[in-house]
PDB file of N, CA and C in Angstrom:
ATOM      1  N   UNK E 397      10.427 175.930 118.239  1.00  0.00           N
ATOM      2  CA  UNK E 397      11.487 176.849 117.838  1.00  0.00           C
ATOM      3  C   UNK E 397      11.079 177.541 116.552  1.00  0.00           C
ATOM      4  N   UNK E 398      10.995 179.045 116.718  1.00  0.00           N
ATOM      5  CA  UNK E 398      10.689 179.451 115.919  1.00  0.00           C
ATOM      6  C   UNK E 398      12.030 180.186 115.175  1.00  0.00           C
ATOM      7  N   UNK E 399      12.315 179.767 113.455  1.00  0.00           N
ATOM      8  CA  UNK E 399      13.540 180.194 112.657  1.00  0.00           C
ATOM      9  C   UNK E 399      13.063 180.724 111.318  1.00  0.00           C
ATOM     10  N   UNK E 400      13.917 181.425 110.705  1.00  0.00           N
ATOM     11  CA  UNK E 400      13.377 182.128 109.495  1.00  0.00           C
ATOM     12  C   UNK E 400      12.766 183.758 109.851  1.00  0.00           C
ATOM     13  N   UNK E 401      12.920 184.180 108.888  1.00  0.00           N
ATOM     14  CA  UNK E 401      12.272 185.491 108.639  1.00  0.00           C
ATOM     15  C   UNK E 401      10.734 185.507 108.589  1.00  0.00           C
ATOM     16  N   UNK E 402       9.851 186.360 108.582  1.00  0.00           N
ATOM     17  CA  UNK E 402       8.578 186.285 108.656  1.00  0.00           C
ATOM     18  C   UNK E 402       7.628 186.288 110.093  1.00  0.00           C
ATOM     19  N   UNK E 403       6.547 186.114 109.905  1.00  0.00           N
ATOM     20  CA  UNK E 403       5.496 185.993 111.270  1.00  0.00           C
ATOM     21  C   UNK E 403       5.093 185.046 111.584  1.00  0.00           C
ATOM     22  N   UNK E 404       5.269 184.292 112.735  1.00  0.00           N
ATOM     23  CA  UNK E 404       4.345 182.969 112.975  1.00  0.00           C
ATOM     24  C   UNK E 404       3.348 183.545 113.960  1.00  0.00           C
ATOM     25  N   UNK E 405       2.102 183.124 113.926  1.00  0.00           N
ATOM     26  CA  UNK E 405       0.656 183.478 114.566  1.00  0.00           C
ATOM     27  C   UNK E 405       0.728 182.344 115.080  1.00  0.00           C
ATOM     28  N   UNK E 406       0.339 182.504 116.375  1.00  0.00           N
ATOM     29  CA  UNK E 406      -0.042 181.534 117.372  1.00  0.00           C
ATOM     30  C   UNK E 406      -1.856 182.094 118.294  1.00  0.00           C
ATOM     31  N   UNK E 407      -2.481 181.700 117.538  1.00  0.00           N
ATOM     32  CA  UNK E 407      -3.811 181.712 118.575  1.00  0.00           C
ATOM     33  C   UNK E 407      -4.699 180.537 118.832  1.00  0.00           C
ATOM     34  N   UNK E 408      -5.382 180.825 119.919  1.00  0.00           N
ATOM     35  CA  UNK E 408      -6.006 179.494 119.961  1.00  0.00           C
ATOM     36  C   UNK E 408      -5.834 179.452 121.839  1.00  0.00           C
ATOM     37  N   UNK E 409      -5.836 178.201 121.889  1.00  0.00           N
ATOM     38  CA  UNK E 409      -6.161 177.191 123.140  1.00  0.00           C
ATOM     39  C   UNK E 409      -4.825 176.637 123.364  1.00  0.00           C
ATOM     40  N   UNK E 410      -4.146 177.066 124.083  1.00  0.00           N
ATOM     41  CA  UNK E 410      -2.494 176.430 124.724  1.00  0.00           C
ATOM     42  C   UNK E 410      -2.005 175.119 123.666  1.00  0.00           C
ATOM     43  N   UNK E 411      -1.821 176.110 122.656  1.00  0.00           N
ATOM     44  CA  UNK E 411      -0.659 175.114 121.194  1.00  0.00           C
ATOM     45  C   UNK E 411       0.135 174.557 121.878  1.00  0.00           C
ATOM     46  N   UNK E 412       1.103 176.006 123.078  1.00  0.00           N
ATOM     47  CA  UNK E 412       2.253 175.609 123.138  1.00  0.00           C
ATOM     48  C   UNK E 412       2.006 174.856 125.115  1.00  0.00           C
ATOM     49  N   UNK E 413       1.715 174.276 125.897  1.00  0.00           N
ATOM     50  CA  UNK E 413       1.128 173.946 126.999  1.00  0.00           C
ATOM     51  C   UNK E 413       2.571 173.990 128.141  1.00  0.00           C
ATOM     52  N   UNK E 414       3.256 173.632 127.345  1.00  0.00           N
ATOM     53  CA  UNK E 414       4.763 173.404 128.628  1.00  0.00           C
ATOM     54  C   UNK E 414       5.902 173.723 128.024  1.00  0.00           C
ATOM     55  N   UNK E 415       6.999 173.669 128.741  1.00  0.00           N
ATOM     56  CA  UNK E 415       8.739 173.795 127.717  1.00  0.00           C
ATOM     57  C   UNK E 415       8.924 175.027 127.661  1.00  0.00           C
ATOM     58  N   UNK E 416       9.841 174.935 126.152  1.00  0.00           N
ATOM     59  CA  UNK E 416      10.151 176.287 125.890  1.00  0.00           C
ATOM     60  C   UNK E 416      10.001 176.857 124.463  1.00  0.00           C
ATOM     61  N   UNK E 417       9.399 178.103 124.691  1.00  0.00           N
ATOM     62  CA  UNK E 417       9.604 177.966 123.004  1.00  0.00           C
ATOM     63  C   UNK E 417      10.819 179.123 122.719  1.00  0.00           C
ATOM     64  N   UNK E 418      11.114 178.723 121.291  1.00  0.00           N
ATOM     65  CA  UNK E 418      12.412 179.526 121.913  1.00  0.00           C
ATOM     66  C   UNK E 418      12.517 179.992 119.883  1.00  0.00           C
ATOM     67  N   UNK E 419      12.551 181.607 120.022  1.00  0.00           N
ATOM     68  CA  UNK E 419      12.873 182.291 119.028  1.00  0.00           C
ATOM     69  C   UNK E 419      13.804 182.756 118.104  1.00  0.00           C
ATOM     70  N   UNK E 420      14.382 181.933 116.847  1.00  0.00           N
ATOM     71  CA  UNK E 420      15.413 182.613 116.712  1.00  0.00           C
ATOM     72  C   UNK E 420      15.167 183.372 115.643  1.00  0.00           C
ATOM     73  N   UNK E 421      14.766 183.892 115.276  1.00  0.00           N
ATOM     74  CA  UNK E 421      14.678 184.869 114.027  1.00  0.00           C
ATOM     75  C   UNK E 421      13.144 184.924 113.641  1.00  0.00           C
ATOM     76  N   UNK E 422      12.831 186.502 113.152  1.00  0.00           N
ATOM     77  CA  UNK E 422      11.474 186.466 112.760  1.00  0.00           C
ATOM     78  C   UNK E 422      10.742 186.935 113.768  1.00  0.00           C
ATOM     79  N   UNK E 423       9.275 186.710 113.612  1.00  0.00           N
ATOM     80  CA  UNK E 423       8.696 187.214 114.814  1.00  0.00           C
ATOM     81  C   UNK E 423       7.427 186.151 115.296  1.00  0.00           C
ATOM     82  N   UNK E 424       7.362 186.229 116.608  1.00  0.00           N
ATOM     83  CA  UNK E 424       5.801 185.233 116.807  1.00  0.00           C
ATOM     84  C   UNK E 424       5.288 185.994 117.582  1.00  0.00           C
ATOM     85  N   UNK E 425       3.638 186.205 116.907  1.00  0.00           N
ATOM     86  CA  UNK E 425       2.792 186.939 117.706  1.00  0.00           C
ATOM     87  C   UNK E 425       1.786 185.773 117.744  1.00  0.00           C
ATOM     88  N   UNK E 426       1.362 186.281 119.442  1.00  0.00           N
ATOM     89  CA  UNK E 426      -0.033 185.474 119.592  1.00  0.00           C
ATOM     90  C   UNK E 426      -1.170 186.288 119.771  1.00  0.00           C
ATOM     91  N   UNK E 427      -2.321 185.602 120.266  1.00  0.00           N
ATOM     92  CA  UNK E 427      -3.363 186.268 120.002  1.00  0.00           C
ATOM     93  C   UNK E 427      -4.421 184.997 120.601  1.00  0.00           C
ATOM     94  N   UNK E 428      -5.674 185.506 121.286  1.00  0.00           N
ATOM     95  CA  UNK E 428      -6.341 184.626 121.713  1.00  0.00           C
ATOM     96  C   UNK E 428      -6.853 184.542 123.198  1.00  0.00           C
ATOM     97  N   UNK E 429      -5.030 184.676 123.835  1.00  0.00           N
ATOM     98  CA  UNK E 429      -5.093 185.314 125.103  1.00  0.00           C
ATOM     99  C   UNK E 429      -4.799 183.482 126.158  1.00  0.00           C
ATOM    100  N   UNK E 430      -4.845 182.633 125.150  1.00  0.00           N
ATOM    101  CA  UNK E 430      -3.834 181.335 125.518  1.00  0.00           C
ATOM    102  C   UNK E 430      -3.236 180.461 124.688  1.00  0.00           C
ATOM    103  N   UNK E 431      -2.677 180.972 123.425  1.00  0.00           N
ATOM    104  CA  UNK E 431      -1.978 180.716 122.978  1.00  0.00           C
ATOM    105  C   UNK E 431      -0.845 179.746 123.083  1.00  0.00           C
ATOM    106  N   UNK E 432      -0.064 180.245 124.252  1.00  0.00           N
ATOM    107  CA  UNK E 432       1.162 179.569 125.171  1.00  0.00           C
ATOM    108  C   UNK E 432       0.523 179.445 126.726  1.00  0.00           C
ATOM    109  N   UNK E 433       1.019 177.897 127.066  1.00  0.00           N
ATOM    110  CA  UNK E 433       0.328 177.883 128.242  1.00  0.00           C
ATOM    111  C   UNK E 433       1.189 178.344 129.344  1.00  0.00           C
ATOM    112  N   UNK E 434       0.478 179.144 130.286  1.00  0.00           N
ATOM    113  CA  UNK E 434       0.894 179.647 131.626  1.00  0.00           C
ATOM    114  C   UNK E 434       1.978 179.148 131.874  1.00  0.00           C
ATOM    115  N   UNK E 435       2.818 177.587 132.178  1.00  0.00           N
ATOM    116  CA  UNK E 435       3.924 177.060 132.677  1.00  0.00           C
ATOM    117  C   UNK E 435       4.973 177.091 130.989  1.00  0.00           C
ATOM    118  N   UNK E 436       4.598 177.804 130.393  1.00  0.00           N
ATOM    119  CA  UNK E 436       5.501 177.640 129.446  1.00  0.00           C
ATOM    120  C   UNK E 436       6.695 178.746 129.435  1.00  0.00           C
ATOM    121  N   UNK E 437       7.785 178.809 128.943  1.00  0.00           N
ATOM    122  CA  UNK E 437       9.258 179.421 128.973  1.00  0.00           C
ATOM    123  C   UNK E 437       9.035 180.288 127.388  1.00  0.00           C
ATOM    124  N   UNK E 438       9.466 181.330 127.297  1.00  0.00           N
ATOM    125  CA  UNK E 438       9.554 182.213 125.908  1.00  0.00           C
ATOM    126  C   UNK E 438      10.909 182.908 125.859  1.00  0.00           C
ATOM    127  N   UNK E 439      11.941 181.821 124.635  1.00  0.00           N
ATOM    128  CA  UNK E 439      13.416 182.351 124.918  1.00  0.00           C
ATOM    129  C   UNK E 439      13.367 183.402 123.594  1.00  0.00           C
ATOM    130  N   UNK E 440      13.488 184.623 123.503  1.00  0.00           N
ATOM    131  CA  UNK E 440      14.089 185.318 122.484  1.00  0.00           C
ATOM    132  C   UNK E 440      15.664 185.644 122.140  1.00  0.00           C
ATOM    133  N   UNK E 441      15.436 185.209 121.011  1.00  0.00           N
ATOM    134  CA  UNK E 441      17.316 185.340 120.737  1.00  0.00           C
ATOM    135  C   UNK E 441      17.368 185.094 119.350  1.00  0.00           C
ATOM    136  N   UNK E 442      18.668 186.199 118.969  1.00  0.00           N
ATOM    137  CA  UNK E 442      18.951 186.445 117.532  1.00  0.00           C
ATOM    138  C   UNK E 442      19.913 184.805 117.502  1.00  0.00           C
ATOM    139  N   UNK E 443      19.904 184.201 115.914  1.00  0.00           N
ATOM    140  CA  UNK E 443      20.773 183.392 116.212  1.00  0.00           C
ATOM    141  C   UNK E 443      21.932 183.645 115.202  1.00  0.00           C
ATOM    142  N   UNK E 444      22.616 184.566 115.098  1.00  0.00           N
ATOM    143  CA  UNK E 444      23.448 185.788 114.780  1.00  0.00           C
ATOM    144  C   UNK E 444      23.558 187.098 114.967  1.00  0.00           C
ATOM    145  N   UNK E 445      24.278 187.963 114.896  1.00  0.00           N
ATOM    146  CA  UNK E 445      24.656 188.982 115.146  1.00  0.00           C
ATOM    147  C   UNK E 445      23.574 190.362 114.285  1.00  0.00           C
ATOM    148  N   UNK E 446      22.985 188.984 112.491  1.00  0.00           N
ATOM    149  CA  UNK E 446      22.381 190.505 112.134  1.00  0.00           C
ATOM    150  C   UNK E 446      20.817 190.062 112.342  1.00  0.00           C
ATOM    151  N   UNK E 447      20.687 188.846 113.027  1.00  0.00           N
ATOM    152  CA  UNK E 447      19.181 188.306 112.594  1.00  0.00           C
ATOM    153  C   UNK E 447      18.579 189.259 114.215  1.00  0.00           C
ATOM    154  N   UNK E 448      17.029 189.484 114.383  1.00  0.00           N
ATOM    155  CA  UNK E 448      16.093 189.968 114.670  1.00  0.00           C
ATOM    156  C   UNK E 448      15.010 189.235 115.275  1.00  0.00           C
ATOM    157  N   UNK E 449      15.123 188.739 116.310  1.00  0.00           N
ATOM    158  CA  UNK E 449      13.806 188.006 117.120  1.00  0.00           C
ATOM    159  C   UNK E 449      12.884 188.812 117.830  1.00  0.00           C
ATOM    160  N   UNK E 450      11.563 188.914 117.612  1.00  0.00           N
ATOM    161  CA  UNK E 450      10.628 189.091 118.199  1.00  0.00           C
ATOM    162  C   UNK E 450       9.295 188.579 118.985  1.00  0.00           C
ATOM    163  N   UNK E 451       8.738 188.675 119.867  1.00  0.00           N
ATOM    164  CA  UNK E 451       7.923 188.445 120.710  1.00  0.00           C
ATOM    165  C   UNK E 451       6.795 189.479 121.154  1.00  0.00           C
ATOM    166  N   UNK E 452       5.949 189.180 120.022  1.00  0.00           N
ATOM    167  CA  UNK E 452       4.494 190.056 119.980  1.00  0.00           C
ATOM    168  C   UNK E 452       3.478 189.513 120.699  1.00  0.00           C
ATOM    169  N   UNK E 453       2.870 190.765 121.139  1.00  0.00           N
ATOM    170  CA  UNK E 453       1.113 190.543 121.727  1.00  0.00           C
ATOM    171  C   UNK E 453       0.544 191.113 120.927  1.00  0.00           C
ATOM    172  N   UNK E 454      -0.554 190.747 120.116  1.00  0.00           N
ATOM    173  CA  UNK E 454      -1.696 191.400 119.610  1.00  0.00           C
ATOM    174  C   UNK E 454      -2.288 192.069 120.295  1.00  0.00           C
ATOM    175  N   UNK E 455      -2.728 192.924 119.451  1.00  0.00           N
ATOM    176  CA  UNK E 455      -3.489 194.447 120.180  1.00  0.00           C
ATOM    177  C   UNK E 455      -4.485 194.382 120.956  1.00  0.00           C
ATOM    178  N   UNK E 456      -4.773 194.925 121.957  1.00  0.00           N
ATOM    179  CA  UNK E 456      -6.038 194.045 122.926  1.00  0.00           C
ATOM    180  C   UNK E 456      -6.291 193.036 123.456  1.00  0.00           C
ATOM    181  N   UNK E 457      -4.803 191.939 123.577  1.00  0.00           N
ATOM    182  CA  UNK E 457      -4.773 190.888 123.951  1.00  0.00           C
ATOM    183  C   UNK E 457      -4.086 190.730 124.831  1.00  0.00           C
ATOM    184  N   UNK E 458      -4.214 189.271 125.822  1.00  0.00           N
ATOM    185  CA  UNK E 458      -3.666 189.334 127.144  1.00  0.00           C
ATOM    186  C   UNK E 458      -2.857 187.955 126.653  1.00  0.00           C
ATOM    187  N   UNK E 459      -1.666 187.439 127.902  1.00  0.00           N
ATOM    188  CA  UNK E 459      -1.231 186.216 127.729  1.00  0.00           C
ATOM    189  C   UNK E 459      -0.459 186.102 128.560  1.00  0.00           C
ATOM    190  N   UNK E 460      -0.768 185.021 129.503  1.00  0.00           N
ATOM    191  CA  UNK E 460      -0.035 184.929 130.646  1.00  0.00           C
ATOM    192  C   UNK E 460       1.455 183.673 130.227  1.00  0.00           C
ATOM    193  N   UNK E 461       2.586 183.461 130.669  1.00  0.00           N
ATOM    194  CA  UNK E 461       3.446 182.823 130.265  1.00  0.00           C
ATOM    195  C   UNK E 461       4.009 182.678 131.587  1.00  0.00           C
ATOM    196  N   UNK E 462       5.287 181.601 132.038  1.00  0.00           N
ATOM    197  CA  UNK E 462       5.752 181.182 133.109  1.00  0.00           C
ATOM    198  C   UNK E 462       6.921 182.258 133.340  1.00  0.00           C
ATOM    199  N   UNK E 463       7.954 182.514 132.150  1.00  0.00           N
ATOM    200  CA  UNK E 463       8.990 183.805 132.044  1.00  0.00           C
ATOM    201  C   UNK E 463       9.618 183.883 130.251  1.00  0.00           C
ATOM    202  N   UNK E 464       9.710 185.370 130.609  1.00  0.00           N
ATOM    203  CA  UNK E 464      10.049 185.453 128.970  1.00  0.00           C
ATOM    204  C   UNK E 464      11.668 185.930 129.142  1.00  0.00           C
ATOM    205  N   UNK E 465      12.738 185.183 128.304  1.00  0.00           N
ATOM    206  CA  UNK E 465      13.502 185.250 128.840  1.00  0.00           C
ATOM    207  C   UNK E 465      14.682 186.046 127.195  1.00  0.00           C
TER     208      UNK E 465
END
């Protein structure tokens, strides 16, 4: 669960492998191109009315995920 303002970077080799990861504020970009593994869930959601969740791909990068929801 990603909370707070700011960027979390996720690259690499399936950090996240299963579940869900689930966004509430801020932004997470990955990068790498498996980052999050294939059977994994990507929930975006403000967790208020003024907060701002995001769900980035780095530029030139691929990433397959199970559903982004």
């Amino acid at each position: 669960t990603k909370t707070g303002n700011g960027i979390l970077t996720l690259s690499g080799r399936s950090i996240v492998t299963t579940g869900t990861v689930t966004i509430n504020e801020g932004s997470l970009v990955v990068t790498g191109g498996n980052a999050i593994g294939d059977g994994a869930d990507v929930i975006v959601q403000g967790s208020n009315g003024a907060s701002q969740s995001n769900f980035e791909l780095a530029a030139g990068q691929s990433e397959s995920i199970r559903q982004l929801l």
